[in-house]
Amino acid sequence: MSTTQIFKNPRAKHNFQGRTCSITSVGSYVPDRIMTNAEMEKIVDTTDEWITSRTGIRQRRLAAESEYTSDMATKAAQRAMDKAGITADQIDLIIVATITPDMLFPSTACLVQNKLGARRAAAFDIEAACSGFIYAMEIGQQFIMSRTYETVLIIGAERLSSIVNWKDRNTCVLFGDGAGAAILQHRPDAHGLLTACMGADGDKAMLLCMPGGGSRIPATSDSVAAGLHHLQMDGKETFKNAVGAMVGAAQEALKRCETDISQIKLVIPHQANQRIIDAVGERLGVEKDQVFVNLDKYGNTSAASVGIALDEAVDQKRIVRGDLVLLVAFGAGLTWAAAVIEW
Ligand code: ACO
């Protein structure tokens, strides 16, 4: 099955009687510790030149020893809440997208709920890897549009440094830690989230996975020795699928909004590889300055990447209220998603 043909957008059919879902605010957090490519050269057989030219990454952030996914998620969330003047008791629902939860259960969202003191909020995790932030946004907006909830907190947060194999140069140079968060609410004066397209292709699940630690391969000394508790990736195949899926999802999202790429102020793609971003940009027909990139500073932060980028884009005034923004992502699963929002 083609990775570009499966989309779901249930709300297109419905009349929501004036109800919209907007992003009220965004916030992000990255750990202080910077690891440069020069440091990578000391631990695996690689060079700054290879990493920069093949990926665009110059450095990444690493969580401190006792800093977990829920800590970074909470900090990003608190920043988003502060910007919107929202208190913890206003939050109805917390959704955390992550492939590196603090532990398999309870959910990281429950740990964040406790850290924020958001005692009224329901809380759960979702797992859609690098597409997680857009998936979480699409799930969260359903609760706003259905008038079930008024305030939903979505977070993409990752501590990928804890599952990376630091002896594998094919993967360890690519990833970093961080968190991005957004508050979703109905804003009467805005169209907000216009559409989102999500897709998946489980047939390619093993292209990018962590085989151990689940019910299939519980942790044993053998599974640890075999390296099954580390992220594994077929980079070449993942790359090929990424470009087609991101372009397909983005084009479908634009079509549903009856708009075209020239109306989009900024494209915010998942930050995995500069060459993927360039190929997607080229096929969408965007100008270079229409695409947001911060991959050089953070590497691939999976579910956190789009949230961190959106926060920085707002901070740098690359987008202002009323602008149309295209978010697009791709990740393990395989999963992909794109969304058009009126910021
Ligand atoms: N330093 C030096 N050489 C390296 C390194 C490194 N860090 N890594 C790989 N190489 C070598 C390989 O061993 C290979 O050598 P060989 O030809 O002697 O075997 C050579 O470089 C070329 O390797 P390729 O895999 O062909 O390199 P490629 O140009 O495809 O780049 C990369 C690899 C960067 C991983 C790319 O394939 C990629 O970005 N893939 C997509 C990753 C991605 O998008 N993931 C998204 C989702 S992540 C998520 O959801 C958690």
mmCIF file of C-alpha atoms and ligand atoms in Angstrom:
data_model
loop_
_atom_site.group_PDB
_atom_site.id
_atom_site.type_symbol
_atom_site.label_atom_id
_atom_site.label_comp_id
_atom_site.label_asym_id
_atom_site.label_seq_id
_atom_site.Cartn_x
_atom_site.Cartn_y
_atom_site.Cartn_z
ATOM 1 C CA MET A 1 0.000 0.000 0.000
ATOM 2 C CA SER A 2 1.293 3.458 -0.862
ATOM 3 C CA THR A 3 2.294 5.548 2.139
ATOM 4 C CA THR A 4 0.708 8.610 0.581
ATOM 5 C CA GLN A 5 -2.870 7.520 0.101
ATOM 6 C CA ILE A 6 -4.414 6.849 3.501
ATOM 7 C CA PHE A 7 -5.886 9.844 5.311
ATOM 8 C CA LYS A 8 -8.557 10.458 7.879
ATOM 9 C CA ASN A 9 -10.312 13.727 8.620
ATOM 10 C CA PRO A 10 -13.677 12.965 10.168
ATOM 11 C CA ARG A 11 -14.600 16.551 10.974
ATOM 12 C CA ALA A 12 -14.686 17.598 7.323
ATOM 13 C CA LYS A 13 -18.209 16.142 7.123
ATOM 14 C CA HIS A 14 -19.679 17.870 10.166
ATOM 15 C CA ASN A 15 -21.203 21.197 10.977
ATOM 16 C CA PHE A 16 -19.731 22.455 14.217
ATOM 17 C CA GLN A 17 -21.997 25.491 14.538
ATOM 18 C CA GLY A 18 -19.273 28.070 14.916
ATOM 19 C CA ARG A 19 -17.044 26.000 17.169
ATOM 20 C CA THR A 20 -13.316 26.141 16.273
ATOM 21 C CA CYS A 21 -10.161 24.865 17.938
ATOM 22 C CA SER A 22 -7.133 27.140 18.176
ATOM 23 C CA ILE A 23 -3.691 26.963 19.665
ATOM 24 C CA THR A 24 -3.896 29.540 22.452
ATOM 25 C CA SER A 25 -0.183 29.339 23.282
ATOM 26 C CA VAL A 26 2.930 27.242 22.860
ATOM 27 C CA GLY A 27 5.937 26.553 25.058
ATOM 28 C CA SER A 28 9.074 24.482 24.823
ATOM 29 C CA TYR A 29 12.001 23.278 26.865
ATOM 30 C CA VAL A 30 15.391 21.851 25.929
ATOM 31 C CA PRO A 31 17.996 20.695 28.448
ATOM 32 C CA ASP A 32 21.057 22.886 29.089
ATOM 33 C CA ARG A 33 23.637 20.304 28.107
ATOM 34 C CA ILE A 34 24.817 20.788 24.517
ATOM 35 C CA MET A 35 26.584 17.921 22.782
ATOM 36 C CA THR A 36 28.428 19.035 19.647
ATOM 37 C CA ASN A 37 29.458 16.968 16.645
ATOM 38 C CA ALA A 38 33.065 17.372 17.805
ATOM 39 C CA GLU A 39 32.140 15.466 20.975
ATOM 40 C CA MET A 40 30.475 12.775 18.836
ATOM 41 C CA GLU A 41 33.800 12.313 17.048
ATOM 42 C CA LYS A 42 35.268 11.194 20.381
ATOM 43 C CA ILE A 43 32.752 8.405 21.024
ATOM 44 C CA VAL A 44 32.017 6.906 17.569
ATOM 45 C CA ASP A 45 33.846 6.712 14.238
ATOM 46 C CA THR A 46 32.338 9.831 12.671
ATOM 47 C CA THR A 47 33.214 13.384 11.693
ATOM 48 C CA ASP A 48 31.556 16.762 12.055
ATOM 49 C CA GLU A 49 31.768 17.017 8.271
ATOM 50 C CA TRP A 50 29.825 13.733 7.740
ATOM 51 C CA ILE A 51 27.107 14.594 10.242
ATOM 52 C CA THR A 52 26.674 18.159 9.001
ATOM 53 C CA SER A 53 26.658 17.318 5.304
ATOM 54 C CA ARG A 54 24.482 14.171 5.559
ATOM 55 C CA THR A 55 21.999 15.450 8.151
ATOM 56 C CA GLY A 56 22.367 19.199 8.835
ATOM 57 C CA ILE A 57 22.778 18.538 12.564
ATOM 58 C CA ARG A 58 25.535 20.453 14.376
ATOM 59 C CA GLN A 59 24.619 19.787 17.987
ATOM 60 C CA ARG A 60 21.877 18.295 20.150
ATOM 61 C CA ARG A 61 20.662 18.710 23.741
ATOM 62 C CA LEU A 62 20.951 15.939 26.309
ATOM 63 C CA ALA A 63 18.850 15.609 29.447
ATOM 64 C CA ALA A 64 20.670 15.641 32.777
ATOM 65 C CA GLU A 65 21.062 12.309 34.567
ATOM 66 C CA SER A 66 18.023 12.818 36.766
ATOM 67 C CA GLU A 67 15.932 14.731 34.223
ATOM 68 C CA TYR A 68 13.216 12.573 32.719
ATOM 69 C CA THR A 69 10.687 12.942 29.914
ATOM 70 C CA SER A 70 7.973 14.010 32.392
ATOM 71 C CA ASP A 71 10.266 16.767 33.778
ATOM 72 C CA MET A 72 10.910 18.244 30.325
ATOM 73 C CA ALA A 73 7.233 17.863 29.405
ATOM 74 C CA THR A 74 6.180 19.681 32.577
ATOM 75 C CA LYS A 75 8.573 22.572 31.938
ATOM 76 C CA ALA A 76 7.369 23.025 28.340
ATOM 77 C CA ALA A 77 3.746 22.835 29.518
ATOM 78 C CA GLN A 78 4.293 25.378 32.285
ATOM 79 C CA ARG A 79 5.806 27.811 29.767
ATOM 80 C CA ALA A 80 2.801 27.420 27.445
ATOM 81 C CA MET A 81 0.430 27.886 30.393
ATOM 82 C CA ASP A 82 2.274 30.995 31.620
ATOM 83 C CA LYS A 83 2.089 32.605 28.178
ATOM 84 C CA ALA A 84 -1.672 32.101 28.029
ATOM 85 C CA GLY A 85 -2.225 32.897 31.727
ATOM 86 C CA ILE A 86 -3.748 29.462 32.247
ATOM 87 C CA THR A 87 -3.663 27.813 35.651
ATOM 88 C CA ALA A 88 -3.365 24.088 36.266
ATOM 89 C CA ASP A 89 -6.945 23.787 37.511
ATOM 90 C CA GLN A 90 -8.273 25.016 34.142
ATOM 91 C CA ILE A 91 -6.816 22.056 32.238
ATOM 92 C CA ASP A 92 -9.385 19.401 31.314
ATOM 93 C CA LEU A 93 -7.146 16.962 29.483
ATOM 94 C CA ILE A 94 -3.419 16.267 29.097
ATOM 95 C CA ILE A 95 -2.133 14.277 26.133
ATOM 96 C CA VAL A 96 1.570 13.413 26.021
ATOM 97 C CA ALA A 97 3.064 12.108 22.773
ATOM 98 C CA THR A 98 6.271 10.206 23.394
ATOM 99 C CA ILE A 99 8.240 7.079 22.501
ATOM 100 C CA THR A 100 10.412 7.538 25.592
ATOM 101 C CA PRO A 101 7.946 7.583 28.503
ATOM 102 C CA ASP A 102 9.435 7.689 32.009
ATOM 103 C CA MET A 103 8.273 4.064 32.292
ATOM 104 C CA LEU A 104 5.936 1.743 30.381
ATOM 105 C CA PHE A 105 3.166 2.587 32.828
ATOM 106 C CA PRO A 106 1.733 4.660 34.364
ATOM 107 C CA SER A 107 1.538 7.119 31.489
ATOM 108 C CA THR A 108 3.890 10.079 31.392
ATOM 109 C CA ALA A 109 0.759 12.248 31.088
ATOM 110 C CA CYS A 110 -0.277 11.145 34.598
ATOM 111 C CA LEU A 111 3.172 12.065 35.935
ATOM 112 C CA VAL A 112 2.900 15.477 34.256
ATOM 113 C CA GLN A 113 -0.621 15.937 35.666
ATOM 114 C CA ASN A 114 0.813 15.421 39.141
ATOM 115 C CA LYS A 115 3.828 17.698 38.586
ATOM 116 C CA LEU A 116 1.613 20.496 37.272
ATOM 117 C CA GLY A 117 -1.012 19.953 39.967
ATOM 118 C CA ALA A 118 -3.660 19.716 37.232
ATOM 119 C CA ARG A 119 -5.926 17.640 39.430
ATOM 120 C CA ARG A 120 -9.072 18.009 37.307
ATOM 121 C CA ALA A 121 -7.390 16.822 34.122
ATOM 122 C CA ALA A 122 -7.796 13.433 32.490
ATOM 123 C CA ALA A 123 -4.439 12.228 31.197
ATOM 124 C CA PHE A 124 -3.103 9.720 28.705
ATOM 125 C CA ASP A 125 -0.142 9.097 26.404
ATOM 126 C CA ILE A 126 -0.139 8.462 22.688
ATOM 127 C CA GLU A 127 2.631 6.937 20.644
ATOM 128 C CA ALA A 128 3.083 8.015 17.046
ATOM 129 C CA ALA A 129 6.838 8.716 17.195
ATOM 130 C CA CYS A 130 7.833 11.854 15.265
ATOM 131 C CA SER A 131 4.246 12.434 14.104
ATOM 132 C CA GLY A 132 3.147 12.486 17.756
ATOM 133 C CA PHE A 133 2.714 16.235 18.207
ATOM 134 C CA ILE A 134 0.351 16.551 15.229
ATOM 135 C CA TYR A 135 -1.467 13.341 16.194
ATOM 136 C CA ALA A 136 -1.921 14.732 19.740
ATOM 137 C CA MET A 137 -3.189 18.026 18.333
ATOM 138 C CA GLU A 138 -5.718 16.242 16.131
ATOM 139 C CA ILE A 139 -6.905 14.075 19.031
ATOM 140 C CA GLY A 140 -7.077 17.051 21.387
ATOM 141 C CA GLN A 141 -9.115 19.178 19.002
ATOM 142 C CA GLN A 142 -11.820 16.507 18.871
ATOM 143 C CA PHE A 143 -12.568 17.165 22.547
ATOM 144 C CA ILE A 144 -12.723 20.921 21.968
ATOM 145 C CA MET A 145 -14.903 20.666 18.849
ATOM 146 C CA SER A 146 -17.303 18.257 20.519
ATOM 147 C CA ARG A 147 -17.589 20.704 23.452
ATOM 148 C CA THR A 148 -16.489 17.923 25.805
ATOM 149 C CA TYR A 149 -13.601 20.049 27.112
ATOM 150 C CA GLU A 150 -12.615 23.725 27.095
ATOM 151 C CA THR A 151 -8.857 23.441 27.639
ATOM 152 C CA VAL A 152 -6.599 20.656 26.383
ATOM 153 C CA LEU A 153 -2.843 20.536 26.981
ATOM 154 C CA ILE A 154 -0.863 18.609 24.373
ATOM 155 C CA ILE A 155 2.823 17.849 24.779
ATOM 156 C CA GLY A 156 5.468 16.121 22.658
ATOM 157 C CA ALA A 157 8.399 15.133 24.864
ATOM 158 C CA GLU A 158 11.373 12.837 24.401
ATOM 159 C CA ARG A 159 14.468 11.645 26.188
ATOM 160 C CA LEU A 160 15.873 9.813 23.179
ATOM 161 C CA SER A 161 19.359 9.815 24.686
ATOM 162 C CA SER A 162 18.121 7.044 26.992
ATOM 163 C CA ILE A 163 17.279 4.603 24.146
ATOM 164 C CA VAL A 164 19.971 5.501 21.624
ATOM 165 C CA ASN A 165 22.809 3.015 21.156
ATOM 166 C CA TRP A 166 25.810 5.228 21.857
ATOM 167 C CA LYS A 167 28.064 2.760 20.029
ATOM 168 C CA ASP A 168 26.073 2.905 16.754
ATOM 169 C CA ARG A 169 27.216 5.818 14.583
ATOM 170 C CA ASN A 170 24.307 5.210 12.196
ATOM 171 C CA THR A 171 21.805 6.399 14.788
ATOM 172 C CA CYS A 172 23.400 8.053 17.825
ATOM 173 C CA VAL A 173 24.403 11.199 15.950
ATOM 174 C CA LEU A 174 20.816 11.893 14.888
ATOM 175 C CA PHE A 175 18.787 12.313 18.064
ATOM 176 C CA GLY A 176 18.329 14.747 20.941
ATOM 177 C CA ASP A 177 16.125 15.474 23.977
ATOM 178 C CA GLY A 178 13.452 18.129 24.568
ATOM 179 C CA ALA A 179 9.757 18.965 24.813
ATOM 180 C CA GLY A 180 7.164 21.162 23.100
ATOM 181 C CA ALA A 181 3.674 21.934 24.399
ATOM 182 C CA ALA A 182 0.504 23.697 23.266
ATOM 183 C CA ILE A 183 -2.773 24.762 24.833
ATOM 184 C CA LEU A 184 -5.840 24.042 22.691
ATOM 185 C CA GLN A 185 -9.039 26.064 23.204
ATOM 186 C CA HIS A 186 -11.945 27.498 21.248
ATOM 187 C CA ARG A 187 -11.062 31.091 20.249
ATOM 188 C CA PRO A 188 -14.143 32.843 18.887
ATOM 189 C CA ASP A 189 -12.187 35.168 16.589
ATOM 190 C CA ALA A 190 -10.080 32.516 14.828
ATOM 191 C CA HIS A 191 -10.417 29.568 12.501
ATOM 192 C CA GLY A 192 -7.558 27.770 14.265
ATOM 193 C CA LEU A 193 -6.862 24.202 13.254
ATOM 194 C CA LEU A 194 -8.389 23.974 9.783
ATOM 195 C CA THR A 195 -7.555 20.394 9.013
ATOM 196 C CA ALA A 196 -5.203 17.579 9.861
ATOM 197 C CA CYS A 197 -4.447 14.426 7.916
ATOM 198 C CA MET A 198 -3.024 11.434 9.695
ATOM 199 C CA GLY A 199 -1.836 8.168 8.219
ATOM 200 C CA ALA A 200 0.075 5.022 9.068
ATOM 201 C CA ASP A 201 1.648 1.998 7.436
ATOM 202 C CA GLY A 202 2.223 -0.800 9.943
ATOM 203 C CA ASP A 203 3.634 -2.961 7.176
ATOM 204 C CA LYS A 204 6.866 -0.957 7.612
ATOM 205 C CA ALA A 205 6.830 -1.078 11.410
ATOM 206 C CA MET A 206 10.232 -2.693 11.680
ATOM 207 C CA LEU A 207 12.080 0.016 9.705
ATOM 208 C CA LEU A 208 12.384 2.021 12.894
ATOM 209 C CA CYS A 209 11.767 0.340 16.208
ATOM 210 C CA MET A 210 12.986 -0.657 19.644
ATOM 211 C CA PRO A 211 12.477 -4.437 19.717
ATOM 212 C CA GLY A 212 12.978 -5.080 23.457
ATOM 213 C CA GLY A 213 11.172 -4.065 26.622
ATOM 214 C CA GLY A 214 7.608 -4.820 25.539
ATOM 215 C CA SER A 215 5.553 -8.017 25.842
ATOM 216 C CA ARG A 216 7.277 -9.584 22.847
ATOM 217 C CA ILE A 217 10.808 -9.366 24.225
ATOM 218 C CA PRO A 218 10.743 -8.586 27.949
ATOM 219 C CA ALA A 219 14.057 -7.478 29.446
ATOM 220 C CA THR A 220 16.486 -10.306 30.154
ATOM 221 C CA SER A 221 20.260 -10.261 30.414
ATOM 222 C CA ASP A 222 20.311 -11.772 26.883
ATOM 223 C CA SER A 223 18.046 -9.087 25.428
ATOM 224 C CA VAL A 224 20.202 -6.385 26.979
ATOM 225 C CA ALA A 225 23.405 -8.028 25.701
ATOM 226 C CA ALA A 226 21.874 -8.245 22.204
ATOM 227 C CA GLY A 227 21.161 -4.495 22.214
ATOM 228 C CA LEU A 228 17.407 -4.961 21.815
ATOM 229 C CA HIS A 229 16.576 -2.102 24.182
ATOM 230 C CA HIS A 230 18.045 0.448 21.818
ATOM 231 C CA LEU A 231 16.441 2.291 18.916
ATOM 232 C CA GLN A 232 17.140 0.519 15.601
ATOM 233 C CA MET A 233 16.648 2.106 12.203
ATOM 234 C CA ASP A 234 17.007 1.320 8.521
ATOM 235 C CA GLY A 235 17.965 4.891 7.652
ATOM 236 C CA LYS A 236 17.872 4.604 3.872
ATOM 237 C CA GLU A 237 14.388 3.056 3.679
ATOM 238 C CA THR A 238 13.071 5.426 6.336
ATOM 239 C CA PHE A 239 14.410 8.355 4.331
ATOM 240 C CA LYS A 240 12.715 7.206 1.116
ATOM 241 C CA ASN A 241 9.342 6.744 2.812
ATOM 242 C CA ALA A 242 9.618 10.034 4.714
ATOM 243 C CA VAL A 243 9.718 12.297 1.674
ATOM 244 C CA GLY A 244 6.751 10.714 -0.153
ATOM 245 C CA ALA A 245 4.575 10.500 2.951
ATOM 246 C CA MET A 246 5.242 14.074 4.089
ATOM 247 C CA VAL A 247 4.596 15.528 0.641
ATOM 248 C CA GLY A 248 1.394 13.466 0.233
ATOM 249 C CA ALA A 249 0.048 14.451 3.656
ATOM 250 C CA ALA A 250 0.887 18.132 3.129
ATOM 251 C CA GLN A 251 -0.773 18.230 -0.300
ATOM 252 C CA GLU A 252 -3.890 16.516 1.004
ATOM 253 C CA ALA A 253 -4.144 18.969 3.929
ATOM 254 C CA LEU A 254 -3.811 21.944 1.571
ATOM 255 C CA LYS A 255 -6.425 20.484 -0.768
ATOM 256 C CA ARG A 256 -8.932 20.035 2.051
ATOM 257 C CA CYS A 257 -8.523 23.679 3.008
ATOM 258 C CA GLU A 258 -8.926 24.682 -0.615
ATOM 259 C CA THR A 259 -5.683 26.591 -0.407
ATOM 260 C CA ASP A 260 -2.279 26.243 -2.011
ATOM 261 C CA ILE A 261 1.275 26.471 -0.815
ATOM 262 C CA SER A 262 1.640 30.132 -1.841
ATOM 263 C CA GLN A 263 -0.864 31.074 0.904
ATOM 264 C CA ILE A 264 1.212 29.356 3.597
ATOM 265 C CA LYS A 265 3.374 31.762 5.595
ATOM 266 C CA LEU A 266 5.539 29.078 7.148
ATOM 267 C CA VAL A 267 6.027 25.332 6.756
ATOM 268 C CA ILE A 268 7.112 23.671 9.994
ATOM 269 C CA PRO A 269 8.380 20.191 9.154
ATOM 270 C CA HIS A 270 9.510 17.490 11.549
ATOM 271 C CA GLN A 271 13.228 18.061 12.066
ATOM 272 C CA ALA A 272 14.935 14.773 11.147
ATOM 273 C CA ASN A 273 17.312 15.519 8.311
ATOM 274 C CA GLN A 274 18.020 18.663 6.272
ATOM 275 C CA ARG A 275 17.998 16.615 3.079
ATOM 276 C CA ILE A 276 14.491 15.321 3.855
ATOM 277 C CA ILE A 277 13.324 18.875 4.629
ATOM 278 C CA ASP A 278 14.868 20.179 1.383
ATOM 279 C CA ALA A 279 13.330 17.390 -0.717
ATOM 280 C CA VAL A 280 9.891 17.953 0.823
ATOM 281 C CA GLY A 281 10.196 21.726 0.352
ATOM 282 C CA GLU A 282 11.241 21.325 -3.252
ATOM 283 C CA ARG A 283 8.348 18.986 -4.092
ATOM 284 C CA LEU A 284 5.859 21.307 -2.382
ATOM 285 C CA GLY A 285 7.295 24.254 -4.305
ATOM 286 C CA VAL A 286 8.151 26.403 -1.285
ATOM 287 C CA GLU A 287 10.807 29.088 -1.005
ATOM 288 C CA LYS A 288 13.685 28.351 1.403
ATOM 289 C CA ASP A 289 12.633 31.139 3.764
ATOM 290 C CA GLN A 290 9.130 29.658 3.934
ATOM 291 C CA VAL A 291 10.489 26.617 5.822
ATOM 292 C CA PHE A 292 11.415 26.633 9.514
ATOM 293 C CA VAL A 293 14.585 24.759 10.472
ATOM 294 C CA ASN A 294 16.196 24.350 13.910
ATOM 295 C CA LEU A 295 17.520 20.847 13.359
ATOM 296 C CA ASP A 296 21.101 22.146 13.454
ATOM 297 C CA LYS A 297 20.674 23.018 17.161
ATOM 298 C CA TYR A 298 18.628 20.082 18.461
ATOM 299 C CA GLY A 299 18.861 17.099 16.077
ATOM 300 C CA ASN A 300 15.795 14.877 15.825
ATOM 301 C CA THR A 301 13.693 15.172 18.997
ATOM 302 C CA SER A 302 10.905 12.958 17.576
ATOM 303 C CA ALA A 303 7.498 13.882 19.071
ATOM 304 C CA ALA A 304 8.933 17.091 20.539
ATOM 305 C CA SER A 305 10.303 18.437 17.274
ATOM 306 C CA VAL A 306 7.243 20.157 15.746
ATOM 307 C CA GLY A 307 6.229 21.663 19.113
ATOM 308 C CA ILE A 308 9.691 23.093 19.793
ATOM 309 C CA ALA A 309 9.879 24.472 16.239
ATOM 310 C CA LEU A 310 6.412 26.041 16.468
ATOM 311 C CA ASP A 311 7.335 27.733 19.740
ATOM 312 C CA GLU A 312 10.566 29.124 18.282
ATOM 313 C CA ALA A 313 8.781 30.281 15.116
ATOM 314 C CA VAL A 314 6.283 32.245 17.223
ATOM 315 C CA ASP A 315 9.052 33.604 19.439
ATOM 316 C CA GLN A 316 11.046 34.775 16.418
ATOM 317 C CA LYS A 317 7.881 36.353 14.944
ATOM 318 C CA ARG A 318 8.164 34.182 11.841
ATOM 319 C CA ILE A 319 4.391 33.835 12.238
ATOM 320 C CA VAL A 320 1.805 36.194 13.687
ATOM 321 C CA ARG A 321 -1.884 35.684 14.413
ATOM 322 C CA GLY A 322 -3.831 35.196 11.205
ATOM 323 C CA ASP A 323 -0.989 33.583 9.243
ATOM 324 C CA LEU A 324 -1.523 30.154 7.717
ATOM 325 C CA VAL A 325 0.969 27.533 8.895
ATOM 326 C CA LEU A 326 1.565 24.032 7.547
ATOM 327 C CA LEU A 327 2.838 21.428 10.017
ATOM 328 C CA VAL A 328 4.077 18.144 8.595
ATOM 329 C CA ALA A 329 5.748 15.135 10.185
ATOM 330 C CA PHE A 330 6.804 11.561 9.647
ATOM 331 C CA GLY A 331 8.052 8.879 11.999
ATOM 332 C CA ALA A 332 8.217 5.320 13.266
ATOM 333 C CA GLY A 333 5.129 3.223 12.803
ATOM 334 C CA LEU A 334 5.360 4.239 10.082
ATOM 335 C CA THR A 335 3.209 7.284 10.792
ATOM 336 C CA TRP A 336 2.737 10.632 9.115
ATOM 337 C CA ALA A 337 0.590 13.688 9.629
ATOM 338 C CA ALA A 338 0.067 17.194 8.309
ATOM 339 C CA ALA A 339 -2.044 20.059 9.574
ATOM 340 C CA VAL A 340 -3.005 23.497 8.309
ATOM 341 C CA ILE A 341 -3.643 26.040 11.050
ATOM 342 C CA GLU A 342 -4.586 29.666 11.047
ATOM 343 C CA TRP A 343 -2.190 30.857 13.713
HETATM 344 N N1 ACO B 1 29.544 8.990 10.510
HETATM 345 C C1 ACO B 1 30.253 8.535 9.460
HETATM 346 N N2 ACO B 1 29.776 7.626 8.606
HETATM 347 C C2 ACO B 1 28.534 7.154 8.821
HETATM 348 C C3 ACO B 1 27.754 7.587 9.895
HETATM 349 C C4 ACO B 1 28.296 8.536 10.762
HETATM 350 N N3 ACO B 1 27.633 9.023 11.823
HETATM 351 N N4 ACO B 1 26.563 6.961 9.838
HETATM 352 C C5 ACO B 1 26.588 6.155 8.777
HETATM 353 N N5 ACO B 1 27.791 6.260 8.146
HETATM 354 C C6 ACO B 1 28.272 5.575 6.977
HETATM 355 C C7 ACO B 1 27.572 4.245 6.786
HETATM 356 O O1 ACO B 1 28.164 3.246 7.565
HETATM 357 C C8 ACO B 1 27.780 4.025 5.306
HETATM 358 O O2 ACO B 1 29.060 3.513 5.109
HETATM 359 P P1 ACO B 1 29.302 2.303 4.074
HETATM 360 O O3 ACO B 1 28.865 2.865 2.733
HETATM 361 O O4 ACO B 1 30.750 2.051 4.205
HETATM 362 O O5 ACO B 1 28.415 1.194 4.552
HETATM 363 C C9 ACO B 1 27.746 5.450 4.736
HETATM 364 O O6 ACO B 1 27.974 6.333 5.836
HETATM 365 C C10 ACO B 1 26.462 5.819 4.084
HETATM 366 O O7 ACO B 1 25.387 5.442 4.939
HETATM 367 P P2 ACO B 1 23.916 5.672 4.493
HETATM 368 O O8 ACO B 1 22.992 5.007 5.455
HETATM 369 O O9 ACO B 1 23.780 5.371 3.040
HETATM 370 O O10 ACO B 1 23.810 7.262 4.686
HETATM 371 P P3 ACO B 1 22.633 8.181 4.255
HETATM 372 O O11 ACO B 1 23.138 9.187 3.333
HETATM 373 O O12 ACO B 1 21.407 7.395 3.885
HETATM 374 O O13 ACO B 1 22.303 8.926 5.633
HETATM 375 C C11 ACO B 1 20.811 8.889 7.529
HETATM 376 C C12 ACO B 1 21.935 8.173 6.784
HETATM 377 C C13 ACO B 1 21.291 10.243 7.957
HETATM 378 C C14 ACO B 1 20.441 8.035 8.720
HETATM 379 C C15 ACO B 1 19.611 9.029 6.580
HETATM 380 O O14 ACO B 1 19.350 7.817 5.954
HETATM 381 C C16 ACO B 1 18.360 9.487 7.283
HETATM 382 O O15 ACO B 1 18.258 10.614 7.721
HETATM 383 N N6 ACO B 1 17.330 8.643 7.363
HETATM 384 C C17 ACO B 1 16.030 9.027 7.925
HETATM 385 C C18 ACO B 1 16.020 9.131 9.393
HETATM 386 C C19 ACO B 1 14.667 9.640 9.810
HETATM 387 O O16 ACO B 1 14.096 10.490 9.152
HETATM 388 N N7 ACO B 1 14.076 9.166 10.847
HETATM 389 C C20 ACO B 1 12.723 9.724 11.035
HETATM 390 C C21 ACO B 1 12.005 9.236 11.993
HETATM 391 S S1 ACO B 1 12.843 9.072 13.539
HETATM 392 C C22 ACO B 1 11.640 8.652 14.675
HETATM 393 O O17 ACO B 1 10.493 8.511 14.370
HETATM 394 C C23 ACO B 1 12.111 8.362 16.066
#
